[in-house]
C-alpha positions as MATLAB code, in Angstrom:
seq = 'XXXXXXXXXXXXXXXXXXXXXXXXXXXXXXXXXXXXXXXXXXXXXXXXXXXXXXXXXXXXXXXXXXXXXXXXXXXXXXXXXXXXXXXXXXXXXXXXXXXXXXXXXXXXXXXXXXXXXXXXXXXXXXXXXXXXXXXXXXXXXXXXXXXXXXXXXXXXXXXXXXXXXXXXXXXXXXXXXXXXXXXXXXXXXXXXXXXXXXXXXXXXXXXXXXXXXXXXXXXXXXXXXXXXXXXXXXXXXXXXXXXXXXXXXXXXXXXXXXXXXXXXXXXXXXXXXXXXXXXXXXXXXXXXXXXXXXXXXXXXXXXXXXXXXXXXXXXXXXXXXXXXXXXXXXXXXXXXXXXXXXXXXX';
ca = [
      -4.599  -45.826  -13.472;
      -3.991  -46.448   -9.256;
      -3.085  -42.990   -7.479;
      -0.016  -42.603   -5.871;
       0.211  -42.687   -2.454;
       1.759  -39.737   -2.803;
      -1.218  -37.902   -4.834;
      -3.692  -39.672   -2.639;
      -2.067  -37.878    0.438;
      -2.817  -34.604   -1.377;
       0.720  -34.180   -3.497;
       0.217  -33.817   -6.922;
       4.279  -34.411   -8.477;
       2.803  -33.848  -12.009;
       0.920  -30.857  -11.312;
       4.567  -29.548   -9.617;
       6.503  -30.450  -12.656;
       3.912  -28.823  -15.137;
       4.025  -25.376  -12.966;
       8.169  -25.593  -13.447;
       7.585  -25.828  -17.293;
       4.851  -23.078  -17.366;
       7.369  -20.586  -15.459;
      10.683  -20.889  -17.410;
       9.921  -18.233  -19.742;
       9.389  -15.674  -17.233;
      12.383  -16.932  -14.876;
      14.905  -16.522  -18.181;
      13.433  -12.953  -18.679;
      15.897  -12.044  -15.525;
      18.619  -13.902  -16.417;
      21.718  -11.496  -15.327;
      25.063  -12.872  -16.943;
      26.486  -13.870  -14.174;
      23.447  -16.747  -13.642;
      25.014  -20.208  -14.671;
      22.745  -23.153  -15.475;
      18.869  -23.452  -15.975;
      15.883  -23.523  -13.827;
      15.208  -26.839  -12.275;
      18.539  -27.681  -10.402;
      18.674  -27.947   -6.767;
      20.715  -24.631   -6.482;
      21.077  -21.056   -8.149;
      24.786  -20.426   -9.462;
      25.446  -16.563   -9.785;
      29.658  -16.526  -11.220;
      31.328  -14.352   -8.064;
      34.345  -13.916  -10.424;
      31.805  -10.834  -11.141;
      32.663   -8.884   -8.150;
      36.241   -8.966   -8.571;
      36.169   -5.043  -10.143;
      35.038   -4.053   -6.700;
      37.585   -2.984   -4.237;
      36.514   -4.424   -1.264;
      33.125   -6.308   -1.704;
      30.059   -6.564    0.883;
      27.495   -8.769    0.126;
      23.885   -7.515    1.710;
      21.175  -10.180    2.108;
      17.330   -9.486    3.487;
      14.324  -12.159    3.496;
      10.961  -10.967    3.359;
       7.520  -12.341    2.613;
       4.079  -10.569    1.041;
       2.126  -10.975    4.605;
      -1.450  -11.144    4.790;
      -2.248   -9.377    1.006;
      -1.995  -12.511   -0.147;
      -5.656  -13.203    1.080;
      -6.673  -10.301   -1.301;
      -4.914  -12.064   -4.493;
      -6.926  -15.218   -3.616;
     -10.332  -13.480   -3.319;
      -9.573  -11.877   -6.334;
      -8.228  -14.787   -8.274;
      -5.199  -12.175   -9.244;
      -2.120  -13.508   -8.818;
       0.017  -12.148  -11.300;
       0.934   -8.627   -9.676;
       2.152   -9.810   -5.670;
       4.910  -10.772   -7.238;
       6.053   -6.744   -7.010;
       5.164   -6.837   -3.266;
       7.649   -9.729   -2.564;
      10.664   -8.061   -4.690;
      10.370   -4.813   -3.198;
      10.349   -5.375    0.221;
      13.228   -7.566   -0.495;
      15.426   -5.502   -3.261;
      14.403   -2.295   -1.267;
      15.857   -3.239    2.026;
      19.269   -4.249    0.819;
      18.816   -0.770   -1.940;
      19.015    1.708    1.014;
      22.635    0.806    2.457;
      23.860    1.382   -0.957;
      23.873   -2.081   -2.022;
      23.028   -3.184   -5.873;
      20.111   -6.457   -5.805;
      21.999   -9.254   -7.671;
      19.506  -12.287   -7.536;
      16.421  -13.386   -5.596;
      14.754  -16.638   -4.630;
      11.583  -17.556   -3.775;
       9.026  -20.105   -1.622;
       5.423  -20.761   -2.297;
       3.667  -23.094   -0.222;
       0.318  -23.903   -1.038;
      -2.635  -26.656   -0.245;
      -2.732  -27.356   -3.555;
      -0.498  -26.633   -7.186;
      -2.521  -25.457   -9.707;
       0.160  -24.791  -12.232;
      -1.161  -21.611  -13.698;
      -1.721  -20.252  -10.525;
       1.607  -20.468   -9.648;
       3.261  -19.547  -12.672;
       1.302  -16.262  -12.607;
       2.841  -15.741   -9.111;
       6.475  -16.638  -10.899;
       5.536  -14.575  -13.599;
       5.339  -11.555  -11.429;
       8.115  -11.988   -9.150;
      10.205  -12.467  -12.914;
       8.170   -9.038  -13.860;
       9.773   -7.067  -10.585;
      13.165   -8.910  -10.838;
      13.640   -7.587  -14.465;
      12.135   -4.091  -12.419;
      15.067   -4.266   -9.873;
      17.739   -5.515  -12.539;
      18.467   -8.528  -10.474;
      17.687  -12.039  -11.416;
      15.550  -14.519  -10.407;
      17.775  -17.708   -9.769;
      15.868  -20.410   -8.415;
      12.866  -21.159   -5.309;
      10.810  -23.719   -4.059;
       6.921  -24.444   -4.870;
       5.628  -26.810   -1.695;
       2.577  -28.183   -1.657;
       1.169  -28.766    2.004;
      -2.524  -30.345    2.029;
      -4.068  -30.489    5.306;
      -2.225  -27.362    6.376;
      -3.198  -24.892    3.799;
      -6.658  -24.963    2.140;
      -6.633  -26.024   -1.738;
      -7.168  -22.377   -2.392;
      -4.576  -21.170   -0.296;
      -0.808  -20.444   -0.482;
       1.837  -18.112    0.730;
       5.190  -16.355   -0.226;
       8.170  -15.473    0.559;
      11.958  -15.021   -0.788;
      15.322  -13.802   -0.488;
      17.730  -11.500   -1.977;
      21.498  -10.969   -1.791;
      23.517   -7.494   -3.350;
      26.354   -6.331   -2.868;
      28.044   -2.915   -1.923;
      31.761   -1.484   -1.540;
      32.796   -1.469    2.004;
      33.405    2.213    2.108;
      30.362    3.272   -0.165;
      27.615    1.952    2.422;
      25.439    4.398    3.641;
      23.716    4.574    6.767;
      23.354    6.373    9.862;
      26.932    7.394   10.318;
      26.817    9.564    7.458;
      23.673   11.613    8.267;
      24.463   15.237    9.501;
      22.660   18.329   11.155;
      21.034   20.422    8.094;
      20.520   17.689    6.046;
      17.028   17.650    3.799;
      14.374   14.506    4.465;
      13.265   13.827    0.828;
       9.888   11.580    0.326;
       9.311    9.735   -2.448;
       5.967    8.474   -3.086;
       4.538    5.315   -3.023;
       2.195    3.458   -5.096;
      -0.356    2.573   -2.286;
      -0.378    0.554    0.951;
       2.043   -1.490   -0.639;
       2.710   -5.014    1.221;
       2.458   -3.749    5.368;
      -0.616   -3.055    7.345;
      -2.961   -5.152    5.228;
      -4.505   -7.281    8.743;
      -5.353   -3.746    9.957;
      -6.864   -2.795    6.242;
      -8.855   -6.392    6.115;
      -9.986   -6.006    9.670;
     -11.860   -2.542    9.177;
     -12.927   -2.335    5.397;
     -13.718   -5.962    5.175;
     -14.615   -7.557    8.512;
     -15.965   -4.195   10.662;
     -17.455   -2.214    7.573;
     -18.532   -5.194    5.914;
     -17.144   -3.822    2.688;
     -16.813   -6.029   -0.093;
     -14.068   -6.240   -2.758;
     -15.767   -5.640   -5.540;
     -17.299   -2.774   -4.061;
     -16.776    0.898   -6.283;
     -15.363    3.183   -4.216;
     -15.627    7.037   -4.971;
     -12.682    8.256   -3.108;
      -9.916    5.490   -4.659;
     -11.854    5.931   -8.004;
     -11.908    2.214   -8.649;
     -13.338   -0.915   -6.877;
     -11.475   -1.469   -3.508;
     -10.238   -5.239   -4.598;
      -8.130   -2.781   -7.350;
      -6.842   -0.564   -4.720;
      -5.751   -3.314   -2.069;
      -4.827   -5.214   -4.969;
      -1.627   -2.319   -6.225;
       1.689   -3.741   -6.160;
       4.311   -2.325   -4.115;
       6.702    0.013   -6.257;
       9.918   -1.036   -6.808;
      12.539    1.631   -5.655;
      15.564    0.109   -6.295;
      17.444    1.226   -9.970;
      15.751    4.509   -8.783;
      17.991    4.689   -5.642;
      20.567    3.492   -7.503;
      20.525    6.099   -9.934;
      20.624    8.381   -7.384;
      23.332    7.606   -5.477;
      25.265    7.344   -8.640;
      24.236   11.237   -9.200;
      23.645   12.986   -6.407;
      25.773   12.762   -2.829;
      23.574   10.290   -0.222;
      23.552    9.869    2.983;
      20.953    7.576    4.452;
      17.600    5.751    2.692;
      15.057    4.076    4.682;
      12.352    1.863    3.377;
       9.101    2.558    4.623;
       7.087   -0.743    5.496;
       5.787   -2.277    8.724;
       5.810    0.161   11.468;
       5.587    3.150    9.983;
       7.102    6.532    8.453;
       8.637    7.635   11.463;
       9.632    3.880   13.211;
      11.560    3.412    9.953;
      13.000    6.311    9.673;
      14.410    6.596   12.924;
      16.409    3.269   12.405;
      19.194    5.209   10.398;
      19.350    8.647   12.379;
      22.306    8.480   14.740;
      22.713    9.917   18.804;
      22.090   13.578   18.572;
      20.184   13.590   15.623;
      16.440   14.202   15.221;
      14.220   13.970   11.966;
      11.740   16.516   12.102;
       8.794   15.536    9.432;
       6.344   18.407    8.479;
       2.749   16.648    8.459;
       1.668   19.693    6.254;
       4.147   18.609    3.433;
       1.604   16.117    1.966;
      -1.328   15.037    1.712;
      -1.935   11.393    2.406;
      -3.850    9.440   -0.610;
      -7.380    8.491    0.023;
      -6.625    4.883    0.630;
      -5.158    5.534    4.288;
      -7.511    8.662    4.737;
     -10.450    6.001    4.305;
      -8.907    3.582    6.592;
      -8.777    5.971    9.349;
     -11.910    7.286    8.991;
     -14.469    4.128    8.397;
     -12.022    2.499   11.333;
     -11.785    5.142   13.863;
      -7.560    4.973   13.594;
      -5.977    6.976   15.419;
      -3.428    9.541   13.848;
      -0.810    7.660   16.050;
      -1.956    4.316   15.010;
      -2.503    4.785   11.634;
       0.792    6.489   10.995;
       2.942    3.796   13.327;
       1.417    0.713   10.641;
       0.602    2.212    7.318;
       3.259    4.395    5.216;
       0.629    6.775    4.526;
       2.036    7.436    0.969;
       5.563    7.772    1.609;
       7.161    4.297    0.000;
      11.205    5.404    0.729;
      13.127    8.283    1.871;
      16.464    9.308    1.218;
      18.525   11.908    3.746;
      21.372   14.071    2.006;
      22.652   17.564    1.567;
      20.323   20.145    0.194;
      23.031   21.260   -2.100;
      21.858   17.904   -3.907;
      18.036   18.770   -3.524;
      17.372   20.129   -6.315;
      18.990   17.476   -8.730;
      17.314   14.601   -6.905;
      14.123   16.223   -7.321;
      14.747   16.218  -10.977;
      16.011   12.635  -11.287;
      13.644   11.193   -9.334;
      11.005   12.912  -11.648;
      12.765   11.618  -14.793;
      12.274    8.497  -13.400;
       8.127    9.268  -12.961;
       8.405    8.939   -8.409;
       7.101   12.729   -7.219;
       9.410   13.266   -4.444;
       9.191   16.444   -2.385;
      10.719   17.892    1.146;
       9.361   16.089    3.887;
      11.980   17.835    6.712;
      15.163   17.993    7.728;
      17.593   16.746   10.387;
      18.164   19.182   13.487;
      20.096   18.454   16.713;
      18.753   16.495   19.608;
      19.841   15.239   22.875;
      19.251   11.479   23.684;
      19.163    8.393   21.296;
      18.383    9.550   17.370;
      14.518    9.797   16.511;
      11.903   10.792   13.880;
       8.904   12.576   14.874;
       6.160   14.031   12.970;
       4.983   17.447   13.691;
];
């Protein structure tokens, strides 16, 4: 049979059309009942008659990709778990203003399709949907030869949620006295990895498969943990407990973050001493030479979200948040301060 000119330039149709087929199954697992239609159109249809028992409706939208951990799921030929990393840094930015994830989509662009590579990418980003309760309505698979390698690929999505107007939290709401509660993350998550790559596996020399004591499993594992997923958490705590602010932690840092919803006047004052760091960022620091300024203004040194409310709630959210299997604990508390609001670390 003659090759396309098509597949000849490096597109392989087929191959795209058997990767749609291999991911239905996991796309339908996040099927919300607002989704109309199937997989396979050239748009997602989510039924906006749905927000109609809100008040006064505010739809929240964030785009996001995984960043540079994608090179670890290709050395690893693991592609089933970024999936997580793309949902939660989308889902988790809208989750902190208050607003609930209602569907995501998705772009892969890659040298080459190799449908079961891709459907285990799909089949993860269903996985973290169904872990958000939002669904996944529809994306893109590109194939680009000449500008990826065959090996290669990348992603990235979108999300859109929605909030009442006069339930969105933020930095307007946060007040002198109130408590600076951590919640744990599951790792590095999805930010920081060129720094990671750059001094475990280009300076050290390190190599993936490599057993490392300190993690207590091979560092490919450890680089390889998908981001957790905050948002029914958050959720279920606003719906308990009296909020005030969230902020997700990702690129930039604890602090960086944080500082983006404490108003004028305000200062966050984080007690170092109120964790301990797990070994994955102690390790980076140490076989790189990082700075304590550095390493704490690009890696979220074990702190995945934050919320900021009243301590008269402290004790509940504690609990809740424990239910749910996050440890969450104190990390400070908001004090007075002179000058545009801030986070520092003391």
């Amino acid at each position: 049979m003659n090759q396309s000119a098509y597949a000849a330039a490096g597109v392989d149709i087929e191959a795209g059309d058997r990767a749609v087929e291999l991911m239905k199954a996991s796309v339908s697992r996040t099927r919300r009942p607002e989704v109309l239609g199937g997989l396979g159109g050239f748009a997602g249809f989510f039924d906006a008659s749905a927000l109609k028992g809100y008040t006064h409706p505010v739809l929240a939208t964030s785009t996001d990709g995984v960043g540079t951990k994608v090179a670890i799921a290709q050395a690893l030929d693991r592609h089933d778990t970024i999936g997580f990393d793309l949902v939660g840094m989308l889902v988790d930015d809208l989750v902190v203003c208050g607003a609930e994830p209602l569907f995501v989509t998705d772009y892969i662009a890659c040298g080459r399709v190799v449908p079961e590579r891709i459907a285990a990418i799909v089949s993860g980003i269903a996985d973290a949907c169904v872990a958000a309760g939002c669904s996944l309505v529809g994306g893109e698979t590109a194939e680009h030869p000449g500008l990826l390698g065959p090996e290669e690929y990348d992603v990235a999505g979108a999300t859109t949620g929605v909030v009442e107007r006069d339930a969105i939290l933020g930095a307007d709401r946060v007040e002198v006295g109130d408590v600076v509660l951590a919640m744990a993350s599951s790792g590095l998550h999805s930010n920081g990895y060129s720094l990671v790559r750059h001094v475990l596996l280009e300076q050290a020399g390190w190599q993936l498969d490599r057993h490392v004591d300190e993690l207590g499993c091979t560092l490919g594992e450890e680089l390889l943990t998908p981001t957790r997923v905050y948002a029914l958490d958050v959720l279920a705590l606003i719906r308990e407990v009296e909020c005030h602010a969230f902020s997700h932690i990702t690129g930039g840092g604890l602090a960086n973050n944080l500082a983006r919803v404490i108003p004028a006047g305000r200062k966050a004052r984080l007690e170092r001493d109120s964790w301990n760091p797990p070994a994955i960022f102690r390790l980076v620091q140490q076989v790189g030479r990082v700075s304590q300024a550095d390493i704490e203004a690009t890696l979220n040194m074990g702190v995945g979200m934050v919320a900021i409310l009243p301590e008269t709630g402290l004790d509940a959210a504690v609990a809740l948040l424990g239910s749910r299997g996050i440890d969450a604990w104190v990390l400070g508390r908001i004090e007075t301060h002179d000058g545009p609001g801030v986070a520092e670390l003391v």
